[in-house]
GROMACS .gro file of C-alpha atoms in nm:
model
  179
    1MET     CA    1   3.473   1.972   0.796
    2ASN     CA    2   3.372   2.306   1.007
    3GLN     CA    3   3.245   2.197   1.328
    4ASN     CA    4   2.932   2.477   1.328
    5GLN     CA    5   2.874   2.359   0.974
    6PRO     CA    6   2.535   2.096   0.961
    7LYS     CA    7   2.621   1.755   0.906
    8GLN     CA    8   2.547   1.630   0.523
    9GLN     CA    9   2.207   1.445   0.524
   10LYS     CA   10   2.232   1.095   0.317
   11SER     CA   11   1.954   1.114   0.030
   12TYR     CA   12   1.805   0.785  -0.040
   13THR     CA   13   1.572   0.969  -0.301
   14GLY     CA   14   1.765   0.714  -0.555
   15VAL     CA   15   1.666   0.431  -0.370
   16VAL     CA   16   1.298   0.536  -0.323
   17VAL     CA   17   1.283   0.567  -0.703
   18ILE     CA   18   1.405   0.269  -0.799
   19LEU     CA   19   1.174   0.095  -0.536
   20SER     CA   20   0.872   0.258  -0.634
   21ILE     CA   21   0.938   0.200  -1.040
   22VAL     CA   22   1.040  -0.186  -0.940
   23ILE     CA   23   0.769  -0.259  -0.770
   24ASN     CA   24   0.491  -0.057  -0.977
   25ALA     CA   25   0.641  -0.244  -1.298
   26LEU     CA   26   0.657  -0.605  -1.133
   27VAL     CA   27   0.260  -0.536  -1.084
   28VAL     CA   28   0.225  -0.436  -1.455
   29VAL     CA   29   0.403  -0.671  -1.603
   30LEU     CA   30   0.175  -0.962  -1.407
   31PHE     CA   31  -0.112  -0.828  -1.578
   32PHE     CA   32   0.071  -0.929  -1.913
   33LEU     CA   33   0.186  -1.284  -1.864
   34PRO     CA   34   0.011  -1.564  -1.915
   35GLU     CA   35  -0.182  -1.776  -1.633
   36TYR     CA   36   0.032  -2.028  -1.436
   37GLN     CA   37  -0.033  -2.351  -1.567
   38GLY     CA   38   0.148  -2.573  -1.295
   39GLU     CA   39  -0.002  -2.740  -0.998
   40THR     CA   40   0.023  -2.528  -0.687
   41GLY     CA   41  -0.077  -2.786  -0.399
   42PHE     CA   42  -0.342  -2.520  -0.269
   43ASP     CA   43  -0.603  -2.318  -0.359
   44ILE     CA   44  -0.467  -1.994  -0.439
   45LYS     CA   45  -0.851  -1.825  -0.435
   46ILE     CA   46  -0.774  -1.793  -0.065
   47LEU     CA   47  -0.483  -1.500  -0.162
   48PRO     CA   48  -0.732  -1.231  -0.259
   49LEU     CA   49  -0.897  -1.330   0.086
   50LEU     CA   50  -0.549  -1.270   0.263
   51ASN     CA   51  -0.516  -0.948   0.064
   52ALA     CA   52  -0.858  -0.795   0.222
   53ILE     CA   53  -0.748  -0.879   0.530
   54PHE     CA   54  -0.366  -0.756   0.486
   55ASN     CA   55  -0.549  -0.406   0.342
   56SER     CA   56  -0.785  -0.420   0.680
   57PHE     CA   57  -0.458  -0.444   0.899
   58THR     CA   58  -0.269  -0.185   0.714
   59PHE     CA   59  -0.588   0.042   0.758
   60VAL     CA   60  -0.606  -0.037   1.145
   61PHE     CA   61  -0.232   0.017   1.176
   62LEU     CA   62  -0.225   0.350   0.974
   63LEU     CA   63  -0.550   0.500   1.175
   64ALA     CA   64  -0.335   0.390   1.492
   65ALA     CA   65  -0.037   0.554   1.386
   66LEU     CA   66  -0.234   0.885   1.306
   67TRP     CA   67  -0.410   0.845   1.652
   68PHE     CA   68  -0.048   0.833   1.824
   69VAL     CA   69   0.130   1.132   1.615
   70LEU     CA   70  -0.155   1.346   1.650
   71ARG     CA   71  -0.126   1.314   2.052
   72LYS     CA   72   0.259   1.365   2.003
   73ASN     CA   73   0.350   0.971   2.096
   74ILE     CA   74   0.620   0.952   1.825
   75LYS     CA   75   0.731   0.589   1.953
   76LEU     CA   76   0.406   0.424   1.937
   77HIS     CA   77   0.348   0.601   1.597
   78ARG     CA   78   0.638   0.435   1.449
   79ARG     CA   79   0.569   0.116   1.566
   80PHE     CA   80   0.228   0.122   1.369
   81ILE     CA   81   0.376   0.272   1.075
   82PHE     CA   82   0.632  -0.043   1.073
   83ALA     CA   83   0.342  -0.257   1.138
   84ALA     CA   84   0.148  -0.095   0.844
   85PHE     CA   85   0.460  -0.122   0.631
   86THR     CA   86   0.524  -0.486   0.750
   87THR     CA   87   0.113  -0.593   0.621
   88THR     CA   88   0.156  -0.358   0.309
   89ALA     CA   89   0.476  -0.601   0.228
   90LEU     CA   90   0.280  -0.922   0.302
   91PHE     CA   91   0.006  -0.788   0.084
   92LEU     CA   92   0.240  -0.748  -0.191
   93VAL     CA   93   0.384  -1.102  -0.178
   94SER     CA   94   0.029  -1.254  -0.173
   95TYR     CA   95  -0.108  -1.004  -0.427
   96VAL     CA   96   0.194  -1.074  -0.678
   97SER     CA   97   0.164  -1.454  -0.619
   98TYR     CA   98  -0.212  -1.456  -0.685
   99HIS     CA   99  -0.128  -1.258  -1.001
  100TYR     CA  100   0.102  -1.473  -1.110
  101LEU     CA  101  -0.066  -1.818  -1.046
  102ALA     CA  102  -0.408  -1.696  -1.158
  103GLU     CA  103  -0.605  -1.488  -1.433
  104SER     CA  104  -0.778  -1.149  -1.300
  105THR     CA  105  -1.139  -1.209  -1.214
  106THR     CA  106  -1.367  -0.964  -1.388
  107TYR     CA  107  -1.682  -0.805  -1.243
  108GLY     CA  108  -1.981  -0.994  -1.260
  109GLY     CA  109  -2.240  -0.718  -1.110
  110GLU     CA  110  -2.460  -0.516  -1.330
  111GLY     CA  111  -2.644  -0.154  -1.263
  112PRO     CA  112  -2.546   0.114  -1.059
  113LEU     CA  113  -2.299  -0.095  -0.837
  114LYS     CA  114  -2.110  -0.191  -1.144
  115TYR     CA  115  -2.040   0.182  -1.185
  116ILE     CA  116  -1.929   0.205  -0.788
  117TYR     CA  117  -1.730  -0.063  -0.839
  118TYR     CA  118  -1.503   0.045  -1.134
  119PHE     CA  119  -1.472   0.380  -1.011
  120ILE     CA  120  -1.344   0.234  -0.657
  121LEU     CA  121  -1.151  -0.019  -0.872
  122ILE     CA  122  -0.968   0.279  -1.102
  123THR     CA  123  -0.907   0.501  -0.818
  124HIS     CA  124  -0.747   0.229  -0.614
  125ILE     CA  125  -0.481   0.121  -0.889
  126ILE     CA  126  -0.422   0.471  -0.967
  127LEU     CA  127  -0.354   0.547  -0.625
  128ALA     CA  128  -0.170   0.227  -0.506
  129ALA     CA  129   0.060   0.332  -0.789
  130VAL     CA  130   0.124   0.670  -0.625
  131ILE     CA  131   0.134   0.582  -0.269
  132VAL     CA  132   0.442   0.374  -0.312
  133PRO     CA  133   0.667   0.678  -0.396
  134LEU     CA  134   0.485   0.844  -0.114
  135ALA     CA  135   0.506   0.594   0.135
  136LEU     CA  136   0.870   0.526   0.109
  137LEU     CA  137   0.962   0.901   0.113
  138SER     CA  138   0.754   0.947   0.422
  139LEU     CA  139   0.868   0.665   0.573
  140VAL     CA  140   1.285   0.770   0.492
  141ARG     CA  141   1.230   1.092   0.603
  142GLY     CA  142   1.036   1.026   0.928
  143LEU     CA  143   1.355   0.751   0.972
  144THR     CA  144   1.617   1.041   0.866
  145MET     CA  145   1.454   1.267   1.137
  146GLN     CA  146   1.387   1.551   0.835
  147VAL     CA  147   1.045   1.642   1.062
  148GLU     CA  148   0.940   1.915   0.871
  149LYS     CA  149   0.985   1.723   0.507
  150HIS     CA  150   0.829   1.439   0.684
  151ARG     CA  151   0.520   1.628   0.788
  152LYS     CA  152   0.479   1.782   0.437
  153ILE     CA  153   0.444   1.468   0.275
  154ALA     CA  154   0.314   1.290   0.511
  155ARG     CA  155   0.005   1.493   0.516
  156TRP     CA  156  -0.069   1.371   0.144
  157THR     CA  157   0.029   1.000   0.228
  158MET     CA  158  -0.145   0.939   0.517
  159PRO     CA  159  -0.508   1.039   0.356
  160LEU     CA  160  -0.419   0.858   0.017
  161TRP     CA  161  -0.258   0.553   0.188
  162LEU     CA  162  -0.552   0.490   0.380
  163TYR     CA  163  -0.821   0.519   0.075
  164VAL     CA  164  -0.601   0.278  -0.081
  165SER     CA  165  -0.602   0.040   0.174
  166LEU     CA  166  -0.984   0.064   0.238
  167THR     CA  167  -1.066   0.070  -0.115
  168GLY     CA  168  -0.872  -0.254  -0.143
  169VAL     CA  169  -1.108  -0.410   0.079
  170LEU     CA  170  -1.416  -0.281  -0.076
  171VAL     CA  171  -1.273  -0.383  -0.433
  172TYR     CA  172  -1.238  -0.777  -0.251
  173ILE     CA  173  -1.585  -0.743  -0.116
  174LEU     CA  174  -1.748  -0.660  -0.418
  175ILE     CA  175  -1.577  -0.875  -0.644
  176SER     CA  176  -1.586  -1.197  -0.393
  177PRO     CA  177  -1.873  -1.367  -0.545
  178TYR     CA  178  -1.704  -1.379  -0.890
  179TYR     CA  179  -1.391  -1.556  -0.776
   0.00000   0.00000   0.00000
């Protein structure tokens, strides 16, 4: 290999695609499974609250990551992105557990708030599926120091991920009286 040629960068696109498909497929499958009939030993109704808490932390961590990257503090930006991925992963475990153990809760409100709830819910669901590959690609490109590619995708990822984490909390607040 010629020393003047740039080093070949390993592509993680396949891993991102597979993880995105597996995560999104798992969530879809949960809606078609019957409710778990066994005994859990604890009140599973706490899990939606945990989901909202994890989403809240993700939102705050993402805001902090954005704050630090805008101030060119890459070290703290990375730490808050890792924190956001951690709380998102904890959310996913809690979310999957709850939807495996319980039937989906239906919204019981009426009037204009019902339409607002469903708008928030539908956009949240669609963008939550979209954010999986975007967040993973952004992470990989940041970690592999593909700075320009990272910036291009992060411009889309950050606002969408902020929206998904915030609307996750709003969905919980709006539906929590019906659990």
